Coordinates of C-alpha atoms in Angstrom, one line a residue:
Chain P
X1 CA 33.8 -44.5 -47.8
X2 CA 30.2 -44.6 -47.2
X3 CA 28.2 -42.1 -45.3
X4 CA 28.4 -43.8 -42.0
X5 CA 32.3 -44.2 -42.4
X6 CA 32.5 -40.5 -43.2
X7 CA 30.5 -39.5 -40.2
X8 CA 32.7 -41.7 -38.0
X9 CA 35.7 -40.1 -39.6
X10 CA 34.3 -36.6 -38.9
X11 CA 33.4 -37.6 -35.3
X12 CA 36.9 -38.8 -34.8
X13 CA 38.4 -35.6 -36.1
X14 CA 36.1 -33.8 -33.8
X15 CA 37.7 -35.7 -30.9
X16 CA 37.2 -34.1 -27.5
X17 CA 35.1 -31.4 -29.2
X18 CA 32.2 -33.9 -29.3
X19 CA 32.3 -34.4 -25.6
X20 CA 32.1 -32.2 -22.5
X21 CA 30.9 -32.1 -19.0
X22 CA 27.4 -31.1 -20.2
X23 CA 27.2 -33.8 -22.9
X24 CA 25.5 -37.0 -21.6
X25 CA 25.0 -38.6 -25.1
X26 CA 26.9 -37.0 -28.1
X27 CA 27.0 -37.6 -31.8
X28 CA 25.8 -41.0 -33.1
X29 CA 22.5 -41.6 -31.5
X30 CA 19.1 -40.5 -32.6
X31 CA 19.6 -37.3 -30.5
X32 CA 22.0 -35.8 -28.1
X33 CA 21.2 -35.7 -24.4
X34 CA 22.5 -32.6 -22.7
X35 CA 22.7 -31.0 -19.3
X36 CA 21.6 -27.4 -18.6
X37 CA 23.1 -25.8 -15.6
X38 CA 20.6 -25.2 -12.6
X39 CA 19.0 -21.7 -12.6
X40 CA 20.0 -21.1 -16.2
X41 CA 18.0 -20.6 -19.3
X42 CA 18.7 -22.2 -22.7
X43 CA 19.5 -19.8 -25.7
X44 CA 19.1 -21.3 -29.2
X45 CA 19.7 -19.9 -32.6
X46 CA 19.9 -21.5 -36.1
X47 CA 21.8 -20.0 -39.2
X48 CA 22.1 -21.3 -42.7
X49 CA 24.9 -20.4 -45.1
X50 CA 24.3 -21.4 -48.8
X51 CA 27.3 -22.0 -51.1
X52 CA 27.5 -19.3 -53.8
X53 CA 25.4 -16.9 -51.8
X54 CA 26.7 -16.6 -48.2
X55 CA 30.3 -18.0 -49.1
X56 CA 32.2 -18.7 -52.4
X57 CA 31.2 -22.2 -53.5
X58 CA 34.9 -22.9 -54.3
X59 CA 36.2 -21.9 -50.9
X60 CA 38.3 -24.3 -48.8
X61 CA 36.4 -26.7 -46.7
X62 CA 38.1 -25.8 -43.4
X63 CA 37.2 -22.1 -43.5
X64 CA 33.6 -23.0 -44.7
X65 CA 33.1 -25.2 -41.7
X66 CA 34.6 -22.5 -39.3
X67 CA 32.6 -19.6 -40.8
X68 CA 29.3 -21.7 -40.4
X69 CA 30.1 -22.1 -36.7
X70 CA 31.2 -18.6 -36.1
X71 CA 28.1 -17.0 -37.8
X72 CA 25.7 -19.0 -35.8
X73 CA 27.7 -18.5 -32.5
X74 CA 27.7 -14.7 -33.1
X75 CA 23.9 -14.8 -32.1
X76 CA 24.8 -16.3 -28.8
X77 CA 27.2 -13.4 -28.2
X78 CA 24.3 -11.0 -29.2
X79 CA 22.3 -12.5 -26.3
X80 CA 25.1 -12.4 -23.7
X81 CA 25.0 -16.2 -23.6
X82 CA 27.8 -18.7 -22.7
X83 CA 28.2 -21.1 -25.7
X84 CA 27.6 -24.8 -24.8
X85 CA 26.8 -27.0 -27.7
X86 CA 25.9 -27.1 -31.4
X87 CA 24.5 -29.3 -34.2
X88 CA 25.7 -29.1 -37.7
X89 CA 23.7 -30.0 -40.8
X90 CA 25.8 -30.3 -43.9
X91 CA 24.1 -30.6 -47.3
X92 CA 26.5 -31.4 -50.2
X93 CA 26.3 -33.1 -53.6
X94 CA 29.2 -35.4 -52.9
X95 CA 31.3 -35.8 -49.8
X96 CA 34.9 -37.0 -50.7
X97 CA 37.2 -37.7 -47.8
X98 CA 39.5 -34.9 -49.0
X99 CA 36.7 -32.5 -48.4
X100 CA 35.2 -34.1 -45.3
X101 CA 38.4 -34.1 -43.3
X102 CA 39.3 -30.4 -43.5
X103 CA 35.6 -29.5 -43.2
X104 CA 35.5 -31.4 -39.8
X105 CA 38.7 -29.9 -38.8
X106 CA 37.3 -26.4 -39.4
X107 CA 34.3 -27.2 -37.4
X108 CA 36.5 -28.5 -34.6
X109 CA 38.8 -25.6 -34.7
X110 CA 35.8 -23.2 -34.3
X111 CA 34.2 -25.4 -31.6
X112 CA 37.5 -25.1 -29.6
X113 CA 37.8 -21.3 -30.1
X114 CA 34.1 -20.8 -29.0
X115 CA 34.0 -23.7 -26.3
X116 CA 31.1 -25.4 -28.0
X117 CA 30.7 -29.2 -28.0
X118 CA 29.6 -30.5 -31.4
X119 CA 26.9 -33.0 -30.3
X120 CA 25.2 -34.0 -33.5
X121 CA 24.2 -33.1 -36.9
X122 CA 23.1 -34.4 -40.2
X123 CA 24.7 -35.0 -43.7
X124 CA 22.3 -34.9 -46.7
X125 CA 23.0 -35.0 -50.4
X126 CA 22.1 -31.8 -52.3
X127 CA 23.1 -28.3 -53.2
X128 CA 25.8 -27.2 -50.6
X129 CA 24.8 -25.4 -47.6
X130 CA 25.4 -25.6 -43.8
X131 CA 22.9 -25.0 -41.1
X132 CA 24.3 -24.7 -37.5
X133 CA 22.2 -24.5 -34.5
X134 CA 24.0 -23.2 -31.4
X135 CA 22.9 -23.5 -27.8
X136 CA 24.2 -21.4 -24.9
X137 CA 23.2 -20.7 -21.4
X138 CA 22.5 -17.5 -19.4
X139 CA 21.6 -17.1 -15.8
X140 CA 17.8 -17.0 -15.6
X141 CA 16.6 -13.6 -16.7
X142 CA 19.9 -12.1 -17.8
X143 CA 19.7 -12.6 -21.6
X144 CA 20.3 -9.4 -23.5
X145 CA 17.6 -9.0 -26.1
X146 CA 17.0 -6.5 -28.9
X147 CA 14.1 -5.0 -27.1
X148 CA 15.4 -3.2 -24.1
X149 CA 17.0 -0.1 -25.6
X150 CA 15.9 3.2 -23.7
X151 CA 15.9 6.8 -24.9
X152 CA 19.1 8.4 -23.6
X153 CA 21.2 5.2 -23.9
X154 CA 24.5 5.5 -25.7
X155 CA 24.9 3.3 -28.9
X156 CA 28.1 1.3 -29.1
X157 CA 29.8 -1.0 -31.6
X158 CA 32.6 -3.4 -30.9
X159 CA 35.8 -4.0 -33.0
X160 CA 35.7 -2.4 -36.5
X161 CA 33.4 -2.6 -39.4
X162 CA 33.8 -3.2 -43.1
X163 CA 36.7 -5.6 -43.0
X164 CA 34.7 -8.7 -44.2
X165 CA 33.3 -6.7 -47.1
X166 CA 36.9 -5.9 -48.4
X167 CA 37.6 -9.6 -48.3
X168 CA 35.0 -10.2 -51.1
X169 CA 37.3 -8.4 -53.6
X170 CA 40.4 -10.2 -52.6
X171 CA 41.9 -12.7 -54.9
X172 CA 42.8 -15.1 -52.2
X173 CA 39.2 -15.6 -50.9
X174 CA 38.7 -19.0 -52.5
X175 CA 42.1 -20.3 -52.0
X176 CA 43.0 -19.5 -48.4
X177 CA 42.5 -22.1 -45.6
X178 CA 42.6 -21.6 -41.8
X179 CA 46.4 -21.9 -41.7
X180 CA 46.7 -19.0 -43.9
X181 CA 44.8 -16.7 -41.7
X182 CA 46.9 -15.8 -38.8
X183 CA 46.9 -12.1 -39.2
X184 CA 44.0 -9.7 -38.8
X185 CA 43.4 -9.3 -42.5
X186 CA 40.2 -8.7 -44.3
X187 CA 40.2 -12.4 -45.4
X188 CA 40.4 -13.5 -41.8
X189 CA 37.6 -11.2 -40.9
X190 CA 35.5 -12.9 -43.6
X191 CA 36.3 -16.6 -42.9
X192 CA 37.0 -16.4 -39.2
X193 CA 34.6 -13.8 -37.6
X194 CA 35.3 -13.6 -33.9
X195 CA 32.0 -13.4 -32.0
X196 CA 32.5 -11.1 -28.9
X197 CA 31.6 -13.8 -26.5
X198 CA 33.4 -12.9 -23.3
X199 CA 32.8 -9.2 -23.7
X200 CA 29.0 -9.8 -24.4
X201 CA 28.8 -12.0 -21.2
X202 CA 30.4 -9.2 -19.2
X203 CA 27.5 -6.9 -20.5
X204 CA 24.8 -8.9 -18.8
X205 CA 23.1 -6.5 -16.4
X206 CA 24.7 -3.5 -18.2
X207 CA 23.7 -3.4 -21.7
X208 CA 19.9 -2.7 -22.3
X209 CA 19.9 -4.2 -25.8
X210 CA 22.2 -5.9 -28.2
X211 CA 22.3 -7.3 -31.8
X212 CA 25.1 -8.9 -33.9
X213 CA 25.9 -7.1 -37.2
X214 CA 25.3 -9.6 -39.8
X215 CA 23.5 -7.7 -42.6
X216 CA 25.1 -4.4 -41.9
X217 CA 24.9 -1.8 -39.1
X218 CA 22.3 0.3 -40.8
X219 CA 19.9 -2.7 -41.1
X220 CA 20.7 -4.3 -37.8
X221 CA 20.6 -1.3 -35.6
X222 CA 17.2 -0.5 -37.2
X223 CA 16.0 -3.9 -36.1
X224 CA 17.2 -3.3 -32.6
X225 CA 15.5 0.2 -32.5
X226 CA 12.3 -1.3 -33.9
X227 CA 12.3 -4.1 -31.4
X228 CA 12.8 -1.6 -28.7
X229 CA 10.2 0.9 -29.9
X230 CA 12.8 3.7 -30.2
X231 CA 14.8 5.7 -32.7
X232 CA 18.5 6.6 -32.6
X233 CA 21.0 9.1 -33.9
X234 CA 24.4 7.9 -35.1
X235 CA 27.3 9.7 -36.4
X236 CA 29.0 8.1 -39.3
X237 CA 32.3 9.9 -38.4
X238 CA 32.4 7.9 -35.2
X239 CA 32.2 4.4 -36.8
X240 CA 35.3 2.3 -36.1
X241 CA 36.6 1.4 -39.6
X242 CA 38.7 -1.6 -40.6
X243 CA 41.8 -0.3 -42.3
X244 CA 41.0 0.7 -45.9
X245 CA 37.2 0.8 -45.5
X246 CA 35.2 4.0 -45.9
X247 CA 32.5 4.9 -43.4
X248 CA 29.4 4.6 -45.7
X249 CA 30.6 1.1 -46.7
X250 CA 31.3 0.2 -43.1
X251 CA 27.8 1.2 -42.1
X252 CA 26.1 -0.9 -44.8
X253 CA 28.2 -4.0 -45.2
X254 CA 27.5 -7.2 -43.4
X255 CA 29.6 -10.2 -42.4
X256 CA 31.6 -8.6 -39.7
X257 CA 29.7 -10.2 -36.7
X258 CA 30.6 -7.3 -34.4
X259 CA 28.0 -6.3 -31.8
X260 CA 25.8 -3.2 -31.7
X261 CA 24.5 -2.5 -28.2
X262 CA 23.0 0.2 -26.1
X263 CA 23.5 1.0 -22.4
X264 CA 22.7 3.8 -20.0
X265 CA 25.2 6.7 -20.3
X266 CA 26.0 6.4 -16.7
X267 CA 27.7 2.9 -17.5
X268 CA 30.2 4.3 -20.0
X269 CA 33.2 4.1 -17.7
X270 CA 32.3 0.5 -16.7
X271 CA 31.9 -0.5 -20.3
X272 CA 35.3 1.0 -21.3
X273 CA 36.8 -1.0 -18.5
X274 CA 35.2 -4.2 -19.5
X275 CA 36.3 -3.6 -23.0
X276 CA 39.9 -3.3 -21.9
X277 CA 39.7 -6.4 -19.8
X278 CA 38.2 -8.4 -22.8
X279 CA 40.7 -6.9 -25.3
X280 CA 37.8 -5.7 -27.4
X281 CA 37.6 -2.2 -28.9
X282 CA 34.3 -0.4 -28.0
X283 CA 33.3 2.7 -29.8
X284 CA 30.4 5.0 -28.8
X285 CA 28.7 5.9 -32.1
X286 CA 25.5 7.7 -31.0
X287 CA 22.4 8.0 -28.8
X288 CA 19.0 6.3 -28.5
X289 CA 16.1 8.7 -28.7
X290 CA 12.3 8.8 -28.8
X291 CA 11.0 9.1 -32.3
X292 CA 9.7 6.8 -35.0
X293 CA 10.3 3.3 -33.9
X294 CA 13.2 1.8 -35.9
X295 CA 14.3 5.0 -37.4
X296 CA 18.1 5.8 -37.6
X297 CA 19.0 9.4 -38.1
X298 CA 22.5 9.4 -39.7
X299 CA 24.8 12.3 -39.3
X300 CA 28.3 12.9 -40.5
X301 CA 30.3 15.4 -38.3
X302 CA 26.8 16.7 -37.3
X303 CA 25.3 17.1 -40.9
X304 CA 22.5 14.8 -42.0
X305 CA 23.4 12.0 -44.5
X306 CA 21.5 9.3 -46.2
X307 CA 22.6 5.8 -45.5
X308 CA 20.9 2.9 -47.3
X309 CA 19.9 -0.5 -45.7
X310 CA 22.4 -3.3 -45.7
X311 CA 22.1 -6.8 -47.1
X312 CA 18.5 -8.0 -48.1
X313 CA 18.0 -11.7 -48.2
X314 CA 15.1 -11.8 -50.7
Chain T
X1 CA 6.6 -8.4 -49.3
X2 CA 10.2 -8.4 -48.2
X3 CA 11.9 -11.0 -46.2
X4 CA 11.1 -9.5 -42.8
X5 CA 7.5 -8.9 -43.7
X6 CA 7.4 -12.6 -44.8
X7 CA 8.8 -13.7 -41.5
X8 CA 6.4 -11.5 -39.6
X9 CA 3.6 -13.1 -41.6
X10 CA 4.9 -16.6 -40.8
X11 CA 5.2 -15.8 -37.1
X12 CA 1.6 -14.4 -37.2
X13 CA 0.4 -17.7 -38.8
X14 CA 2.3 -19.7 -36.1
X15 CA 0.3 -17.7 -33.5
X16 CA 0.3 -19.5 -30.2
X17 CA 2.6 -22.1 -31.6
X18 CA 5.5 -19.5 -31.2
X19 CA 4.8 -19.2 -27.5
X20 CA 4.6 -21.5 -24.5
X21 CA 5.3 -21.7 -20.8
X22 CA 8.8 -22.6 -21.5
X23 CA 9.5 -19.9 -24.1
X24 CA 11.0 -16.8 -22.5
X25 CA 12.0 -15.1 -25.8
X26 CA 10.4 -16.6 -29.1
X27 CA 11.1 -15.8 -32.7
X28 CA 12.4 -12.3 -33.8
X29 CA 15.4 -11.8 -31.5
X30 CA 18.9 -13.0 -32.2
X31 CA 18.2 -16.3 -30.4
X32 CA 15.4 -17.8 -28.4
X33 CA 15.6 -18.0 -24.6
X34 CA 14.0 -21.1 -23.2
X35 CA 13.4 -22.8 -19.9
X36 CA 14.3 -26.5 -19.2
X37 CA 12.4 -28.2 -16.3
X38 CA 14.3 -28.8 -13.2
X39 CA 16.0 -32.2 -13.0
X40 CA 15.5 -32.8 -16.7
X41 CA 18.0 -33.1 -19.4
X42 CA 17.7 -31.5 -22.9
X43 CA 17.4 -33.8 -26.0
X44 CA 18.5 -32.2 -29.4
X45 CA 18.4 -33.5 -33.0
X46 CA 18.7 -32.0 -36.4
X47 CA 17.3 -33.3 -39.7
X48 CA 17.6 -31.8 -43.2
X49 CA 15.1 -32.5 -46.0
X50 CA 16.3 -31.6 -49.5
X51 CA 13.7 -30.9 -52.3
X52 CA 13.9 -33.4 -55.1
X53 CA 15.7 -36.0 -52.8
X54 CA 13.7 -36.3 -49.5
X55 CA 10.6 -34.9 -50.9
X56 CA 9.1 -34.1 -54.3
X57 CA 10.2 -30.6 -55.3
X58 CA 6.7 -29.9 -56.5
X59 CA 4.9 -31.0 -53.4
X60 CA 2.5 -28.7 -51.6
X61 CA 4.0 -26.2 -49.2
X62 CA 1.9 -27.3 -46.1
X63 CA 2.8 -31.0 -46.4
X64 CA 6.5 -30.1 -46.9
X65 CA 6.4 -28.1 -43.7
X66 CA 4.6 -30.7 -41.8
X67 CA 6.9 -33.5 -42.9
X68 CA 10.1 -31.5 -42.1
X69 CA 8.8 -31.1 -38.6
X70 CA 7.6 -34.8 -38.3
X71 CA 10.8 -36.4 -39.4
X72 CA 12.9 -34.4 -36.9
X73 CA 10.5 -34.9 -34.1
X74 CA 10.7 -38.7 -34.8
X75 CA 14.2 -38.6 -33.2
X76 CA 12.8 -37.3 -29.9
X77 CA 10.4 -40.2 -29.9
X78 CA 13.3 -42.6 -30.4
X79 CA 14.9 -41.1 -27.3
X80 CA 11.7 -41.3 -25.2
X81 CA 11.8 -37.5 -25.0
X82 CA 9.0 -35.1 -24.5
X83 CA 8.9 -32.5 -27.3
X84 CA 9.4 -28.9 -26.2
X85 CA 10.6 -26.5 -29.0
X86 CA 12.0 -26.3 -32.5
X87 CA 13.8 -24.0 -34.8
X88 CA 13.2 -24.3 -38.6
X89 CA 15.7 -23.2 -41.2
X90 CA 14.2 -22.8 -44.7
X91 CA 16.3 -22.4 -47.9
X92 CA 14.3 -21.6 -51.0
X93 CA 15.0 -19.8 -54.3
X94 CA 12.1 -17.4 -53.9
X95 CA 9.5 -17.1 -51.3
X96 CA 6.2 -15.8 -52.7
X97 CA 3.4 -15.3 -50.1
X98 CA 1.3 -18.0 -51.6
X99 CA 4.0 -20.5 -50.7
X100 CA 5.0 -18.9 -47.4
X101 CA 1.5 -19.0 -45.9
X102 CA 0.7 -22.7 -46.4
X103 CA 4.3 -23.6 -45.5
X104 CA 4.0 -21.7 -42.2
X105 CA 0.5 -23.3 -41.6
X106 CA 2.0 -26.8 -42.2
X107 CA 4.8 -26.0 -39.6
X108 CA 2.1 -24.8 -37.2
X109 CA 0.0 -27.9 -37.7
X110 CA 2.7 -30.2 -36.9
X111 CA 3.9 -28.1 -34.0
X112 CA 0.3 -28.4 -32.5
X113 CA 0.2 -32.1 -33.2
X114 CA 3.6 -32.6 -31.4
X115 CA 3.2 -30.0 -28.8
X116 CA 6.3 -28.1 -30.1
X117 CA 6.9 -24.4 -29.7
X118 CA 8.5 -22.9 -32.9
X119 CA 10.9 -20.5 -31.3
X120 CA 13.1 -19.4 -34.2
X121 CA 14.6 -20.2 -37.5
X122 CA 16.2 -18.9 -40.6
X123 CA 15.1 -18.0 -44.2
X124 CA 17.9 -18.1 -46.8
X125 CA 17.8 -17.9 -50.6
X126 CA 19.0 -21.0 -52.3
X127 CA 18.2 -24.5 -53.5
X128 CA 15.1 -25.7 -51.4
X129 CA 15.7 -27.5 -48.3
X130 CA 14.4 -27.5 -44.7
X131 CA 16.5 -28.1 -41.6
X132 CA 14.6 -28.6 -38.4
X133 CA 16.3 -28.8 -34.9
X134 CA 14.0 -30.2 -32.4
X135 CA 14.4 -30.0 -28.6
X136 CA 12.8 -32.2 -26.0
X137 CA 13.2 -33.0 -22.3
X138 CA 13.6 -36.2 -20.4
X139 CA 13.8 -36.7 -16.7
X140 CA 17.6 -37.0 -15.9
X141 CA 19.1 -40.4 -16.9
X142 CA 16.0 -41.7 -18.6
X143 CA 16.7 -41.1 -22.2
X144 CA 16.5 -44.3 -24.3
X145 CA 19.5 -44.6 -26.4
X146 CA 20.4 -47.1 -29.2
X147 CA 23.2 -48.6 -27.0
X148 CA 21.3 -50.5 -24.3
X149 CA 20.0 -53.6 -26.0
X150 CA 20.8 -56.8 -24.1
X151 CA 21.0 -60.4 -25.4
X152 CA 17.7 -62.0 -24.7
X153 CA 15.7 -58.8 -25.2
X154 CA 12.6 -59.0 -27.5
X155 CA 12.7 -56.8 -30.6
X156 CA 9.6 -54.8 -31.4
X157 CA 8.4 -52.4 -34.1
X158 CA 5.4 -50.0 -33.8
X159 CA 2.6 -49.4 -36.2
X160 CA 3.2 -50.7 -39.6
X161 CA 6.0 -50.6 -42.2
X162 CA 6.1 -49.8 -45.9
X163 CA 3.2 -47.4 -46.2
X164 CA 5.4 -44.4 -47.0
X165 CA 7.2 -46.3 -49.7
X166 CA 3.9 -47.0 -51.4
X167 CA 3.1 -43.3 -51.6
X168 CA 6.2 -42.6 -53.8
X169 CA 4.2 -44.4 -56.7
X170 CA 1.0 -42.7 -56.2
X171 CA -0.1 -40.0 -58.7
X172 CA -1.4 -37.7 -55.9
X173 CA 1.9 -37.3 -54.1
X174 CA 2.7 -33.8 -55.4
X175 CA -0.9 -32.5 -55.5
X176 CA -2.1 -33.4 -52.1
X177 CA -2.2 -31.0 -49.2
X178 CA -2.7 -31.5 -45.4
X179 CA -6.6 -31.3 -45.8
X180 CA -6.6 -34.1 -48.3
X181 CA -4.9 -36.5 -45.8
X182 CA -7.6 -37.3 -43.2
X183 CA -7.4 -41.1 -43.8
X184 CA -4.6 -43.5 -43.0
X185 CA -3.5 -43.8 -46.6
X186 CA -0.1 -44.3 -48.0
X187 CA 0.1 -40.5 -48.9
X188 CA -0.7 -39.6 -45.3
X189 CA 2.0 -42.0 -44.1
X190 CA 4.5 -40.3 -46.3
X191 CA 3.7 -36.6 -45.7
X192 CA 2.4 -36.9 -42.2
X193 CA 4.4 -39.4 -40.3
X194 CA 3.2 -39.9 -36.8
X195 CA 6.2 -40.0 -34.3
X196 CA 5.2 -42.4 -31.5
X197 CA 5.7 -39.8 -28.9
X198 CA 3.3 -40.8 -26.1
X199 CA 4.2 -44.5 -26.4
X200 CA 7.9 -43.7 -26.4
X201 CA 7.7 -41.6 -23.3
X202 CA 5.9 -44.6 -21.7
X203 CA 8.7 -46.8 -22.5
X204 CA 11.2 -44.9 -20.3
X205 CA 12.6 -47.4 -17.8
X206 CA 11.2 -50.4 -19.8
X207 CA 12.9 -50.3 -23.2
X208 CA 16.5 -51.0 -23.2
X209 CA 17.2 -49.4 -26.7
X210 CA 15.3 -47.6 -29.4
X211 CA 15.7 -46.1 -32.8
X212 CA 13.3 -44.5 -35.3
X213 CA 13.0 -46.2 -38.7
X214 CA 13.9 -43.5 -41.2
X215 CA 16.2 -45.4 -43.7
X216 CA 14.5 -48.9 -43.3
X217 CA 14.3 -51.4 -40.6
X218 CA 17.2 -53.5 -42.0
X219 CA 19.5 -50.5 -41.8
X220 CA 18.2 -48.8 -38.6
X221 CA 18.0 -52.0 -36.5
X222 CA 21.6 -52.8 -37.6
X223 CA 22.6 -49.4 -36.2
X224 CA 20.9 -50.1 -33.0
X225 CA 22.6 -53.6 -32.7
X226 CA 25.9 -52.0 -33.5
X227 CA 25.6 -49.3 -31.0
X228 CA 24.7 -52.0 -28.4
X229 CA 27.3 -54.4 -29.4
X230 CA 24.8 -57.2 -30.0
X231 CA 23.3 -59.1 -32.9
X232 CA 19.6 -60.1 -33.5
X233 CA 17.4 -62.5 -35.2
X234 CA 14.2 -61.2 -36.9
X235 CA 11.5 -63.0 -38.6
X236 CA 10.2 -61.3 -41.8
X237 CA 6.9 -63.0 -41.4
X238 CA 6.3 -61.1 -38.2
X239 CA 6.7 -57.7 -39.6
X240 CA 3.5 -55.6 -39.4
X241 CA 2.8 -54.6 -43.0
X242 CA 1.1 -51.6 -44.3
X243 CA -1.9 -52.8 -46.5
X244 CA -0.6 -53.7 -49.9
X245 CA 3.1 -53.8 -48.9
X246 CA 5.2 -57.0 -49.1
X247 CA 7.6 -58.0 -46.2
X248 CA 10.8 -57.5 -48.0
X249 CA 9.9 -54.1 -49.2
X250 CA 8.6 -53.3 -45.7
X251 CA 12.0 -54.4 -44.1
X252 CA 14.0 -52.2 -46.4
X253 CA 12.0 -49.0 -47.1
X254 CA 12.4 -45.8 -45.1
X255 CA 10.2 -42.8 -44.4
X256 CA 7.8 -44.7 -42.0
X257 CA 9.2 -43.2 -38.8
X258 CA 7.9 -46.0 -36.7
X259 CA 10.1 -47.2 -33.8
X260 CA 12.2 -50.2 -33.4
X261 CA 13.0 -51.0 -29.8
X262 CA 14.3 -53.8 -27.5
X263 CA 13.1 -54.7 -24.1
X264 CA 13.5 -57.6 -21.7
X265 CA 11.1 -60.5 -22.4
X266 CA 9.7 -60.2 -18.8
X267 CA 8.2 -56.7 -19.8
X268 CA 6.2 -58.1 -22.8
X269 CA 2.8 -57.8 -20.9
X270 CA 3.5 -54.3 -19.7
X271 CA 4.5 -53.3 -23.2
X272 CA 1.3 -54.7 -24.7
X273 CA -0.7 -52.8 -22.1
X274 CA 1.1 -49.5 -22.8
X275 CA 0.5 -50.0 -26.5
X276 CA -3.2 -50.4 -25.9
X277 CA -3.3 -47.3 -23.8
X278 CA -1.4 -45.3 -26.4
X279 CA -3.5 -46.7 -29.3
X280 CA -0.2 -47.8 -31.0
X281 CA 0.2 -51.3 -32.4
X282 CA 3.3 -53.1 -31.3
X283 CA 4.7 -56.2 -32.9
X284 CA 7.3 -58.6 -31.5
X285 CA 9.6 -59.4 -34.4
X286 CA 12.5 -61.1 -33.0
X287 CA 15.2 -61.6 -30.4
X288 CA 18.5 -59.8 -29.4
X289 CA 21.4 -62.2 -29.3
X290 CA 25.1 -62.4 -28.8
X291 CA 27.1 -62.6 -32.1
X292 CA 28.8 -60.2 -34.5
X293 CA 28.0 -56.6 -33.4
X294 CA 25.4 -55.1 -35.7
X295 CA 24.5 -58.3 -37.6
X296 CA 20.8 -59.2 -38.2
X297 CA 19.9 -62.7 -39.0
X298 CA 16.8 -62.6 -41.1
X299 CA 14.5 -65.5 -41.2
X300 CA 11.1 -66.1 -43.0
X301 CA 9.0 -68.5 -41.2
X302 CA 12.2 -70.0 -39.6
X303 CA 14.2 -70.3 -43.0
X304 CA 17.1 -67.9 -43.5
X305 CA 16.6 -65.1 -46.1
X306 CA 18.7 -62.3 -47.5
X307 CA 17.5 -58.8 -46.7
X308 CA 19.5 -55.9 -48.2
X309 CA 20.2 -52.6 -46.3
X310 CA 17.8 -49.7 -46.8
X311 CA 18.4 -46.1 -47.9
X312 CA 21.9 -44.9 -48.4
X313 CA 22.5 -41.3 -48.2
X314 CA 25.7 -41.2 -50.3

């Protein structure tokens, strides 16, 4: 199989995932041609996962593909955007069919879960990495940025934290494929993060600021506060913990792709209602305050504690 | 300097290249938020360049950045699209400031040349590669695909072929930076390809099909013919050659990022006029024909010759 046969095979596996009402020209031309709904803005984000750094190099091809898509799509959730289409650039030393097929199946699985059309990409020879660029839409002016948090806002996180970090110590990390991940285990949290898309879209017009937790709450919430020019106070004892994870680990570990967001205290009932409708747990963990921009004051049951930053890329 | 300082520095170097009338939210948030003009479609393409494979690993950072942008933008030219915005994902083992600064300057230089806003990206640690995703716009329905070539169309190429391949043998390939590339040398052709953007936009409504020549004319024209379900006949003696390059090498070498396109014979005067207005040379090299889909019949002054395929990725 040469490169073009392989790409044809992958496009075939993608099937209806490579098409959609907004896709005028899909994979196979020099570029994709796409519709953007009237009165909407385009939301775009790019993420790279490097083998041996952001995922185990010997992991199964289907979960690698799925995770690449999920990690990028999480940034659309963080903006309150509705997913629309993605391009996927794979770099790999060799591309045997027994790897390409499950990889494409993993991409397609994620694309269906997140309602993304896969409209193009690239295959290059080299050390393994995946770069996914995701595109979503928001009604004009309704994107939720990091920069809108206001003193007095409540601080929330979705779901639970720390699950993905537990997976890194599990013996099945490299051997499990998508079909082994039906239950809400740590391994599933790591390989199949669930961007909080529907809930985030419901937060448009309610949340003042949002970010997805990729490097760890302690880092990412600081980024949100810095972009907003505010500080905040967070109680470790309030963090929603994945079963078996301790609070300090949950505050500093990445890869969960939950959302942290802030909203006026007056909207708390509405947020609780939206959370129930979306089937997403939401936990109030603290308060936005004036103070040094980007500073997080960590407490544990009211007493000050020190919480280090999360993952650093360099 | 940590990662976030470096990203801040790079965004600072990008300056007004990170903004634009269509950029609502630029670099630094979870995703960019962008406007798409009314009655236009979005055109998207992703390209990866791997160090040591698609460019010399010891090349200068500024030309590496420039070339990454140019190669991706060439796909917008191939569609007749107007460039709008790009995201840039860099993977690199370490990111010292003395590399990051010229790299960002090269990205910014290309962004200005092609009128792209750099709206986001990613920096990851790992073996060096660059993945650029470019976005352009076309008036709805006016994208030029690979699939529209008609029997009887003339086949054209822009500029000249083979220059970039000559650069690979030049001693200055690794040492030259953007400031050394003021003349139309082979080295400039390699590091600073010039996507034929303005001319390609002028071809909307005239050209029936187009492709950019990345892997070599013999490969890329075959892709165009296959997508269109046609064959073609091309005369090697008609190829526009970069000074010092032979016809067979020019037909099979990649990296020039010129355009190959087809248009009805009746439009030849108009194409010549548009070419003069754009300052781009255009050469008629052959004819689209019925026959086996994707087949190119190569001649040299009327006599059949064998021309191999160009670059293969795997």
